[in-house]
Coordinates of C-alpha atoms and ligand atoms in Angstrom, one line a residue:
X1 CA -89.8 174.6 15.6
X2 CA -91.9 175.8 18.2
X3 CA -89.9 175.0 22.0
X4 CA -93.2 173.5 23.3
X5 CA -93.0 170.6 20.7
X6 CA -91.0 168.4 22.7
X7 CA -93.3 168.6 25.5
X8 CA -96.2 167.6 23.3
X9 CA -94.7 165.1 21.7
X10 CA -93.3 163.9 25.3
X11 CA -96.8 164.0 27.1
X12 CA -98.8 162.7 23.8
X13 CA -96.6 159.7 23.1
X14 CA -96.0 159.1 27.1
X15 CA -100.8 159.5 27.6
X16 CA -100.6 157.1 23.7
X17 CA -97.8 154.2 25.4
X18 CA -99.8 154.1 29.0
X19 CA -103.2 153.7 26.8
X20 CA -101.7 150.9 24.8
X21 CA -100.5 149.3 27.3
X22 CA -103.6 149.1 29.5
X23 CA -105.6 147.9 26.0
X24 CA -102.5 145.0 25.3
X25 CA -102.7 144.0 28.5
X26 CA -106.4 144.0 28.7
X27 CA -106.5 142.0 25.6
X28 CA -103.9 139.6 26.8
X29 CA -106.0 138.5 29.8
X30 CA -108.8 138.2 27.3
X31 CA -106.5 135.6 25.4
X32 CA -105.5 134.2 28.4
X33 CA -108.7 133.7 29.9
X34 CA -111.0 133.3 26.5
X35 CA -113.6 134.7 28.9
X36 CA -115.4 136.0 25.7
X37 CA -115.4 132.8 24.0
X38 CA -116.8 131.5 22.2
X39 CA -117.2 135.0 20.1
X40 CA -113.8 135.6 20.2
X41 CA -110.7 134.0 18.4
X42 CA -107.4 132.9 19.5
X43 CA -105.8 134.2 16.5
X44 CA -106.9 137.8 16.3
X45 CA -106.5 138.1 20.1
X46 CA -103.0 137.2 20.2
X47 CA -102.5 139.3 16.8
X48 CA -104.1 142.5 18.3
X49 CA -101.8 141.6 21.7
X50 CA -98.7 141.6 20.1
X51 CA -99.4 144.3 17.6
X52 CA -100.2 147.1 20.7
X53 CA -97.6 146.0 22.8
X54 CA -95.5 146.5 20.2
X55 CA -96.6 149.8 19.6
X56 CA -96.8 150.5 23.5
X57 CA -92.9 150.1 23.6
X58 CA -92.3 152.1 20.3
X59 CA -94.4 155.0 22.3
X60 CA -92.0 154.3 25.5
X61 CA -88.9 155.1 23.9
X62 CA -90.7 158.2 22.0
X63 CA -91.5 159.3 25.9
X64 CA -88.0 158.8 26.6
X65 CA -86.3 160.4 23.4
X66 CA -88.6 163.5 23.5
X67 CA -87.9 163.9 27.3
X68 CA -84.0 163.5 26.8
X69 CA -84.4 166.0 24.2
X70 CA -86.8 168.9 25.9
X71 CA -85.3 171.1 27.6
X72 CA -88.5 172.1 29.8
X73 CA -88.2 169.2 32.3
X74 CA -84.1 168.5 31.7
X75 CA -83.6 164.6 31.6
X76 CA -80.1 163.2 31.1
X77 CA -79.4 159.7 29.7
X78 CA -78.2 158.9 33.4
X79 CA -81.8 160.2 34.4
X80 CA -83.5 158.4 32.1
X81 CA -81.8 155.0 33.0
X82 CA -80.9 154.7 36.5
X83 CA -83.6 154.2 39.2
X84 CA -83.1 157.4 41.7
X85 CA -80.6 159.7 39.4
X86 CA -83.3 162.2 38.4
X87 CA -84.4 165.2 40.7
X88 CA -87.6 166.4 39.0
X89 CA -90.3 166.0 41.5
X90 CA -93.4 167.0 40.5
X91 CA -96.1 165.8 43.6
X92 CA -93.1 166.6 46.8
X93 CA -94.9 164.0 48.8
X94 CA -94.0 161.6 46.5
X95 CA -89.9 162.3 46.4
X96 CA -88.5 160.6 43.3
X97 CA -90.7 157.6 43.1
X98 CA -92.8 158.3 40.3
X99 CA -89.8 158.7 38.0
X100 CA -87.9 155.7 39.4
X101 CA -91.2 153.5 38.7
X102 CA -90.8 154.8 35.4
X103 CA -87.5 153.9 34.7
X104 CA -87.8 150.4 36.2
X105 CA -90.8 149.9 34.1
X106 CA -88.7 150.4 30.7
X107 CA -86.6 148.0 31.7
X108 CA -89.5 145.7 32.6
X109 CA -91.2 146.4 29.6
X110 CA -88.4 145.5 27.2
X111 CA -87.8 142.1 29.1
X112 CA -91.2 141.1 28.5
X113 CA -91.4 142.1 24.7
X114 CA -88.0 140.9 24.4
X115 CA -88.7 137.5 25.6
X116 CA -91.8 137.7 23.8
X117 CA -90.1 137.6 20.0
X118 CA -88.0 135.0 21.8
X119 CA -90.9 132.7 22.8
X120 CA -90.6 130.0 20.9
X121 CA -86.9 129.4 21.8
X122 CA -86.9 129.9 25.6
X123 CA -88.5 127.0 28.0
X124 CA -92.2 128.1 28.4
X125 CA -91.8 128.7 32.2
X126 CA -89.2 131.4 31.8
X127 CA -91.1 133.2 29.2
X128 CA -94.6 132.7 31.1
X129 CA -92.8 133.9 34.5
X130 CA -91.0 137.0 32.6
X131 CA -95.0 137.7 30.4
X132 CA -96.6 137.9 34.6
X133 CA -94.2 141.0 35.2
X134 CA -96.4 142.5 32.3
X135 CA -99.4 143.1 34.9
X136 CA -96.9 144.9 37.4
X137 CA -95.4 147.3 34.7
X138 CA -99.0 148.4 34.2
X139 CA -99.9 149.0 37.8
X140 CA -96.4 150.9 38.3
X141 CA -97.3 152.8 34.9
X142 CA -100.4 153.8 36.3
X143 CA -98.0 155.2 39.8
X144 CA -95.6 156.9 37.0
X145 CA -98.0 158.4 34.7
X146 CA -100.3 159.8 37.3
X147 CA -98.0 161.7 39.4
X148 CA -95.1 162.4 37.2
X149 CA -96.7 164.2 34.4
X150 CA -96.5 168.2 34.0
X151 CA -100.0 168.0 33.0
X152 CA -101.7 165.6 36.2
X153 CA -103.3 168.4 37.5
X154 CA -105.1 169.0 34.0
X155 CA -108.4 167.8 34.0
X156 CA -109.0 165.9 30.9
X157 CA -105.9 164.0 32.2
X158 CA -107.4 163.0 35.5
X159 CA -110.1 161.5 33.5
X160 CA -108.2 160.0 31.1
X161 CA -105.9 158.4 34.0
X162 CA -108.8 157.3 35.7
X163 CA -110.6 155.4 33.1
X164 CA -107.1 153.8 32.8
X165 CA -106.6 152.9 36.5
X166 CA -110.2 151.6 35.8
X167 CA -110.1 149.8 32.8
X168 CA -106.5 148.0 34.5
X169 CA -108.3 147.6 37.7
X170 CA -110.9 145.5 35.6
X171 CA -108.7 143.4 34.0
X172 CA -106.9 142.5 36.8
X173 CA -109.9 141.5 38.4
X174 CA -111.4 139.0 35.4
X175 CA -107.4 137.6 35.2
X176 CA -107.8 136.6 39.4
X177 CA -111.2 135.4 38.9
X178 CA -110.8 133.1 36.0
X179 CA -107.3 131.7 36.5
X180 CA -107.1 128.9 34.2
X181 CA -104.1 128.7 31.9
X182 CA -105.1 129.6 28.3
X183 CA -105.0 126.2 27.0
X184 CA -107.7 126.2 24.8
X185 CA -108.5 122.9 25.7
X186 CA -109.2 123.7 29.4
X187 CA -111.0 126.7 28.7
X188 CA -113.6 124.9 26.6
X189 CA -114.4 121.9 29.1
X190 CA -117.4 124.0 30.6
X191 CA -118.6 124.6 26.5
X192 CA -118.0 121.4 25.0
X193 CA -119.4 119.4 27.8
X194 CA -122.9 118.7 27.5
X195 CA -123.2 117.0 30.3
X196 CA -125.2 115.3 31.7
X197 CA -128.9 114.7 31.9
X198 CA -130.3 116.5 28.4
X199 CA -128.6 117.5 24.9
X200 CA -130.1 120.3 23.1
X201 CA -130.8 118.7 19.9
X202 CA -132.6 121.2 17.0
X203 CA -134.4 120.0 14.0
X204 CA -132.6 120.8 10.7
X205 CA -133.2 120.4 7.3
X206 CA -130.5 120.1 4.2
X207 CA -129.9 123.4 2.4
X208 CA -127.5 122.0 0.0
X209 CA -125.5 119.0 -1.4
X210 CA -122.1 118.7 -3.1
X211 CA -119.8 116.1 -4.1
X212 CA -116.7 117.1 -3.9
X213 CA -114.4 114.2 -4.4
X214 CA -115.4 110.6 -5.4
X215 CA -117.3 108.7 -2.3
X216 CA -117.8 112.2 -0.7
X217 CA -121.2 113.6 0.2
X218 CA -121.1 117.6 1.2
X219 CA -123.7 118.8 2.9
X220 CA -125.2 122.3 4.7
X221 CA -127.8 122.0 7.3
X222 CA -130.2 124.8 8.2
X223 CA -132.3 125.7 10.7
X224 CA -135.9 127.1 9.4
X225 CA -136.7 129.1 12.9
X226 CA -133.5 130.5 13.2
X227 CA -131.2 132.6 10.7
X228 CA -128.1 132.9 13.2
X229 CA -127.1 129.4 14.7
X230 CA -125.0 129.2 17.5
X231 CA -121.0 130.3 16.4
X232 CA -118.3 128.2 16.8
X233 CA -114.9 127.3 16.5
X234 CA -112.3 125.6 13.6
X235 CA -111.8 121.8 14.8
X236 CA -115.9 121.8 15.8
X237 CA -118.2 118.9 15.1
X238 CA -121.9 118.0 15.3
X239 CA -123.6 115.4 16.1
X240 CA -126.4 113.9 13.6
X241 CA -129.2 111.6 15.7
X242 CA -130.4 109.1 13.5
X243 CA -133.7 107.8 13.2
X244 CA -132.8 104.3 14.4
X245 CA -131.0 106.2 17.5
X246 CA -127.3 106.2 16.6
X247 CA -125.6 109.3 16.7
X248 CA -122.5 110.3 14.6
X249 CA -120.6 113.1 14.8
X250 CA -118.6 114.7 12.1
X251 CA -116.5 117.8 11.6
X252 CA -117.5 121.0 10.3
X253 CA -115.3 122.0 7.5
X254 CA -117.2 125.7 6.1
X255 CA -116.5 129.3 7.1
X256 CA -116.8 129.4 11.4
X257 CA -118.3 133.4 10.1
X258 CA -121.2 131.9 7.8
X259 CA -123.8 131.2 10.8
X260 CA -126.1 130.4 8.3
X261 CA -125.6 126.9 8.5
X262 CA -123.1 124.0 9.2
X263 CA -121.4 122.3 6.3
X264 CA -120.0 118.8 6.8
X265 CA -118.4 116.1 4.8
X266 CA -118.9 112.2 4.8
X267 CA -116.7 109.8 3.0
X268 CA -119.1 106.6 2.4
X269 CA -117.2 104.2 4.7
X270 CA -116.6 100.3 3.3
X271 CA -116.8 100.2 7.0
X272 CA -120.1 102.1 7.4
X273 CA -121.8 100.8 10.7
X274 CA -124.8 102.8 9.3
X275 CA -123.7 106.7 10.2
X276 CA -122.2 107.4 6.7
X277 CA -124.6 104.7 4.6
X278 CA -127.2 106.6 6.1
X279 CA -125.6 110.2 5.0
X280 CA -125.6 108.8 1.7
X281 CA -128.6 107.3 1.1
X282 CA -131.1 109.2 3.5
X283 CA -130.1 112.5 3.3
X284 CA -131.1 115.1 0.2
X285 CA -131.8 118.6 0.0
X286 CA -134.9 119.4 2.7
X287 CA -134.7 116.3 4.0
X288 CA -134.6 116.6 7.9
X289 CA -132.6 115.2 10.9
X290 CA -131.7 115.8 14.4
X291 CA -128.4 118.0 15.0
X292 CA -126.5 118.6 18.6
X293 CA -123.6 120.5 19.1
X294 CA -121.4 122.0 17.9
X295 CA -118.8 120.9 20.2
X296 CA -114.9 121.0 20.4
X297 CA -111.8 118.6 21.1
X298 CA -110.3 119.6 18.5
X299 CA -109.1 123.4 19.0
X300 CA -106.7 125.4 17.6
X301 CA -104.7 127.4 19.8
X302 CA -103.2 130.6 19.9
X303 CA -99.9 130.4 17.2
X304 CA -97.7 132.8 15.6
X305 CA -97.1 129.9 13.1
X306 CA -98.9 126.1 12.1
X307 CA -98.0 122.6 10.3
X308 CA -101.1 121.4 9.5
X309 CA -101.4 117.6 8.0
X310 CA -104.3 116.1 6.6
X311 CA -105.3 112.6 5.5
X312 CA -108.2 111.6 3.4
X313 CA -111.7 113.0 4.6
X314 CA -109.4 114.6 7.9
X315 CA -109.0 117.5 5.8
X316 CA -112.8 118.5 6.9
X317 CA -111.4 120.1 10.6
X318 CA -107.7 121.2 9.0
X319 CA -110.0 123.2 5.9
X320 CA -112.1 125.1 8.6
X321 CA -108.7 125.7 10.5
X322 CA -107.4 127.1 7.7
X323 CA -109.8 129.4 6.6
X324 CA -109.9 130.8 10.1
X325 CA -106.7 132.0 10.3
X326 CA -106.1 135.9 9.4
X327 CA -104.3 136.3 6.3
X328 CA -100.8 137.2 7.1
X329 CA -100.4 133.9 9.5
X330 CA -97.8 131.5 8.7
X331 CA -99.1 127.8 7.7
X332 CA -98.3 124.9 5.4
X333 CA -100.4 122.0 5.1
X334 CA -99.5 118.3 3.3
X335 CA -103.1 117.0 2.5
X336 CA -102.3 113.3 1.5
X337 CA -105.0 110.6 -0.1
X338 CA -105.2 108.0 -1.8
X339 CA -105.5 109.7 -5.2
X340 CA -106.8 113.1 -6.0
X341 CA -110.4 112.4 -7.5
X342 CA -111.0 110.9 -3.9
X343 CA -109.5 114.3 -2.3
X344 CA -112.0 116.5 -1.1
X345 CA -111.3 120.4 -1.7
X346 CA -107.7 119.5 -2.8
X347 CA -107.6 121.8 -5.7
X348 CA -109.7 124.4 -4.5
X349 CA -106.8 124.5 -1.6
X350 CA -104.2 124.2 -3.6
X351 CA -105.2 127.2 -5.7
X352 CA -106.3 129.3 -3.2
X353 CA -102.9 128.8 -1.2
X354 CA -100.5 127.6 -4.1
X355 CA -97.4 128.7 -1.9
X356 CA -98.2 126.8 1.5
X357 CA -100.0 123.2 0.5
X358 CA -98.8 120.0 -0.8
X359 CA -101.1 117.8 -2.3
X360 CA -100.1 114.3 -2.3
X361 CA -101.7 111.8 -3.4
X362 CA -100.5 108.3 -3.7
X363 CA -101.5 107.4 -7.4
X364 CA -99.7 110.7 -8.6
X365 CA -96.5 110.2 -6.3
X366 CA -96.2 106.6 -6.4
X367 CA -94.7 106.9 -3.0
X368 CA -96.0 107.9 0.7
X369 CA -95.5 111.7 1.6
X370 CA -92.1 112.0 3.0
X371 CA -93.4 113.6 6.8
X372 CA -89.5 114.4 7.6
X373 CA -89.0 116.9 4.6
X374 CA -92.4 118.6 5.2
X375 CA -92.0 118.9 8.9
X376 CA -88.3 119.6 8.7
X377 CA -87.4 119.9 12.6
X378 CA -90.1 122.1 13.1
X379 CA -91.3 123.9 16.8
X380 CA -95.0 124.9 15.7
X381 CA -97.9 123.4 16.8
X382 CA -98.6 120.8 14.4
X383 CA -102.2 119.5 14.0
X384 CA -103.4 116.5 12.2
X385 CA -106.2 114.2 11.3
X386 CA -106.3 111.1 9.3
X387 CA -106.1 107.7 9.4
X388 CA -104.4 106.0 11.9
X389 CA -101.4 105.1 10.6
X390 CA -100.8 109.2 9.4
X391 CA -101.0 109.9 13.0
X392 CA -98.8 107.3 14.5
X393 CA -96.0 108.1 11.9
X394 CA -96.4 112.5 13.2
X395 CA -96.7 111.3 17.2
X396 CA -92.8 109.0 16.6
X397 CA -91.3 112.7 15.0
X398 CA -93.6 115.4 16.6
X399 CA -93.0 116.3 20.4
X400 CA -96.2 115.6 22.7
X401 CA -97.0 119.0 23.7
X402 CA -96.6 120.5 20.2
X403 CA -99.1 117.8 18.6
X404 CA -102.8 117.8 17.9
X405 CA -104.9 115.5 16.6
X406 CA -108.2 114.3 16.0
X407 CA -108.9 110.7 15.9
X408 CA -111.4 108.5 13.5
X409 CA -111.3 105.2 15.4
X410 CA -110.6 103.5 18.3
X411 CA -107.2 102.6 18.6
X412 CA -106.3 99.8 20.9
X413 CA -105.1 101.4 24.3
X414 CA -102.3 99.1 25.6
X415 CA -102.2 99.9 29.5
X416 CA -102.3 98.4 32.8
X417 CA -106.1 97.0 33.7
X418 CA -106.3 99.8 36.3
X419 CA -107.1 98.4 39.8
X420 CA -109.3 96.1 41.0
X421 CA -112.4 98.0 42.5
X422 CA -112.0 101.6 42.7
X423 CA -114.7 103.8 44.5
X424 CA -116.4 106.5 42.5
X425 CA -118.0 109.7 44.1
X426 CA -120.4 112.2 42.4
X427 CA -119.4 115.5 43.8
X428 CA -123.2 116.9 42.7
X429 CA -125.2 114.7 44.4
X430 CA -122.8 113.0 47.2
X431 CA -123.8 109.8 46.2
X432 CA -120.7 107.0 46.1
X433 CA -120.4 103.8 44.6
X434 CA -118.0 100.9 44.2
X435 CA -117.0 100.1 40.4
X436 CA -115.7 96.9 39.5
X437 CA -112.5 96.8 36.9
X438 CA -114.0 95.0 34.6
X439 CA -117.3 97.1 34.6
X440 CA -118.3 100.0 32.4
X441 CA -117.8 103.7 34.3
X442 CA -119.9 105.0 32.3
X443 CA -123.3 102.4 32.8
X444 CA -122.3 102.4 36.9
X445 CA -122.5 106.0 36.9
X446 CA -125.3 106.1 34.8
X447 CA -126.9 103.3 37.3
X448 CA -126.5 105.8 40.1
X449 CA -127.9 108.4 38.6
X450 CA -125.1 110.2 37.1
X451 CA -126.8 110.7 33.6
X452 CA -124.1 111.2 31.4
X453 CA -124.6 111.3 27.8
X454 CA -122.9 109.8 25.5
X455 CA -122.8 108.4 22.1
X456 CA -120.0 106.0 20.4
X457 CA -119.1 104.1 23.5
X458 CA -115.7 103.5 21.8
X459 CA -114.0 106.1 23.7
X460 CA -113.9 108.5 20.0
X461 CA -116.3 111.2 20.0
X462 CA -115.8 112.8 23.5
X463 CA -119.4 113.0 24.1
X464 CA -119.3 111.7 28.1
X465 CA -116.3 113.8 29.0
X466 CA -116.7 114.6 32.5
X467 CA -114.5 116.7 35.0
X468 CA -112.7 114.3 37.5
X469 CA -112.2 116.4 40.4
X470 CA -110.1 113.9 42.7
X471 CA -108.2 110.7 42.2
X472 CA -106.3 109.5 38.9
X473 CA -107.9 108.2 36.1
X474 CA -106.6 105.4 33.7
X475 CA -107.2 106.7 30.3
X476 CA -108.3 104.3 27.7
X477 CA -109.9 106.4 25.3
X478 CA -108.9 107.7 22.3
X479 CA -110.2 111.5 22.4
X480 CA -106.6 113.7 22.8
X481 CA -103.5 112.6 24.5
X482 CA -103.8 111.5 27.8
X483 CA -101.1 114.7 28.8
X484 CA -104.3 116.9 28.1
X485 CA -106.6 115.2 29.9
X486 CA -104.7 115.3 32.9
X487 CA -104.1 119.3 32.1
X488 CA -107.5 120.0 32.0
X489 CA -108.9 117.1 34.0
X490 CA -111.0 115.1 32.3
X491 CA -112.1 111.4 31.1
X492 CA -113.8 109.9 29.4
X493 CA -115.7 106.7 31.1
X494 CA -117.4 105.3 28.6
X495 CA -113.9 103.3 28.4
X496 CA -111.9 104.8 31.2
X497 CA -111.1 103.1 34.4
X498 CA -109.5 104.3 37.8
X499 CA -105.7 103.6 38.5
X500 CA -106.5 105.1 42.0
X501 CA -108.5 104.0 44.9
X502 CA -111.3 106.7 44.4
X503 CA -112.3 109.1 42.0
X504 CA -114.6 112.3 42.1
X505 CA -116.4 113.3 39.4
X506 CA -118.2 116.7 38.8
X507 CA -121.3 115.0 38.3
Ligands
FES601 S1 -119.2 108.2 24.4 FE1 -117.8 108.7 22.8 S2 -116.1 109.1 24.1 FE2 -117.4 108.3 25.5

């Protein structure tokens, strides 16, 4: 073996580890941040983010085994472990503190992947505070690698470094400037609210129509000016205006990569205040209607693992969930109905993933799904949509945090009234106006000028979410759980009061 082939292999995995890690990190603020969203996705991201800093620590202990066995720059085990033992210098202005960077950033670096593939069993702030010490290990790589190498003085080094210095400097700046916590939810407000004075509303026909389950109407909409229509995310719905001015919005359920057009399904509601009638009776292939959106509340976030559980016609958001997820991700869904000529997609489902979903359906069972054998003490994110009593049953077993869910209906909000009168300032225009308790938020603000839009009044669709900026807001709504509205801050006042004395909204 040639002597010099510990050096290479020392410099090449040392220049491949310093590269990765930039790119992992790089890609972690890009998860963190979603700044590309929405042509990005949770999953991949944090996939790709693992995956390199994986591979950035496998190259770090290369670097360290191939300099612990050159023999052109001697390192000892001491050297290589303990801050300050080594003596090799290689910029004397510097003394030792390139190499000691280097060893404090193994350590660093293995706390931070360790506690990684420990995530899900260490409280969230100890893990998130140990993951921060991720954007110092790269700045002190950046100190290690430029001025400890034999080769910094090379040329095609210096560049190398400095597109790295660069690309970290970058990074750093897009993670200061958009600070928000990766919560999907919060990082969508901005791109599911539509507020306030217009909606962008495009004209689109029906490209096809299915049945694929008893009382079930499938259908894709098109739009004949456009080929690509604007992307979005598993969990999305749109909004159909009807003629007679009633908008209902429903779930996409196709493939978030077919831009082509958006596939929904309607169960034909005994209920049917005239949305799903009118889906029935109305709409055929080329027949036309009014479309906005799509828009999210819905959103799945970034998971190593999910429990998804669908009811009836709720299996329209879970499906396109599904289907988004990369192959290798771990999953189970119970998909429960009534019986299974009335399930939509339940075979295709269970056929295409015979190993992770339960079909249940009442008529073949004889008996409810039993939710505390299929969730079995589980810590991943579980997200749901069905009827109401499917969800009340997961919120009594399923943590708050770790719960997800998309409502149908209103449900009846038992809270205080809020308080009396509460005053109500619109940051955008200044203006400020008293709101009785009793009174609609919504039709006050909308009085002022506000010009919110909105759509099912019930407190359901999300469509009047606005951003409160100040004050604390008595949630009566039935969007998400009140804990992420207060994350994210927002309400929605089409049924929401005030519990404090004044409220600002970003209106
Ligand atoms: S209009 Fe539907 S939530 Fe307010």
């Amino acid at each position: 073996m040639s002597p010099e082939f510990w050096w290479y292999v020392t410099r090449a995995s040392a220049l491949i580890a310093w590269v990765l890690l930039v790119i992992s990190v790089t890609w972690g603020i890009l998860l963190s941040t979603r700044v590309l969203k929405p042509n990005d996705n949770p999953s991949w991201l944090l996939d790709l983010h693992r995956w390199l800093s994986g591979l950035a620590v496998t190259f770090t202990a290369l670097h360290m085994f191939s300099l612990y066995i050159d023999s052109y720059a001697p390192f000892s085990a001491a050297d290589l472990f303990i801050p300050f033992h080594s003596t090799y210098v290689q910029v004397t202005s510097l003394g030792k503190w390139p190499i000691v960077l280097g060893v404090l950033c193994a350590y660093l670096l293995i706390a931070v992947q360790s506690t990684s593939l420990l995530m899900k069993i260490l409280p969230r702030r100890f893990w998130k505070a140990i993951h921060y010490l991720s954007y110092a290990v790269v700045l002190m790589v950046s100190f290690h690698a430029g001025w400890s190498g034999t080769d910094v003085r090379a040329w095609m080094y210096r560049v190398v470094a400095i597109l790295l210095i660069m690309l970290t400097t970058a990074a750093l700046i897009v993670r200061i400037l958009f600070p928000k916590s990766a919560r999907t939810l919060s990082a969508t407000v901005e791109k599911r609210r539509p507020n306030q004075l217009s909606e962008v509303k495009r004209s689109m026909y029906v490209r096809t129509v299915t049945h694929p389950a008893t009382g079930i109407k499938s259908l894709t909409f098109a739009d004949a000016l456009v080929s690509e229509l604007p992307t979005w995310v598993p969990g999305s719905h749109i909004t159909l205006h009807l003629p007679d001015g009633m908008k209902r919005q429903y779930s996409l359920c196709g493939d978030p990569a077919d831009r082509s057009g958006y596939e929904i399904a309607v169960l034909l509601s005994q209920q049917s205040r005239g949305g799903s009638k009118f889906v029935h009776e109305e709409l055929h292939e080329g027949s036309t209607v009014e479309v906005s959106g799509p828009h999210n509340h819905f959103e799945l976030e970034p998971s190593s693992e999910y429990v998804f559980v669908a009811g009836g016609i709720g299996i329209t958001p879970i499906k396109s969930m599904i289907e988004s997820l990369p192959a290798r991700r771990n999953w189970r869904l119970l998909y429960a109905g009534r019986s299974r000529e009335s399930m939509a997609f339940a075979d295709a489902l269970e056929q295409a993933f015979p190993e992770r979903v339960i079909i249940h359906a009442d008529d073949e069972k004889g008996a409810p799904p039993n939710l505390d054998d299929f969730l079995g003490g589980t810590s991943s994110p579980v997200y749901v949509c069905g009827p109401e009593p499917l969800l009340n049953a997961l919120m009594e077993r399923v943590p708050v945090g770790k719960l997800h869910y998309e409502r149908f209906s209103a449900v009846a909000r038992d809270t205080e009234e809020g308080i009396a009168e509460y005053e109500v300032t619109m940051s955008h225009s200044g203006k400020t106006f008293s709101v009785q308790q009793q009174d609609s938020l919504l039709e006050a603000i909308t009085k002022n000028g506000g010009g919110l839009i909105s759509s099912c009044g019930e407190g359901v669709c999300g469509t009047c979410e606005v951003r409160v900026l100040e004050g604390k807001p008595l949630h009566r709504d039935s969007v998400t759980s009140d804990e992420d509205k207060d994350e994210i801050g927002v309400m929605y006042p089409c049924v929401s009061r005030s519990s404090s004395a004044k409220l600002v909204l970003d209106i």
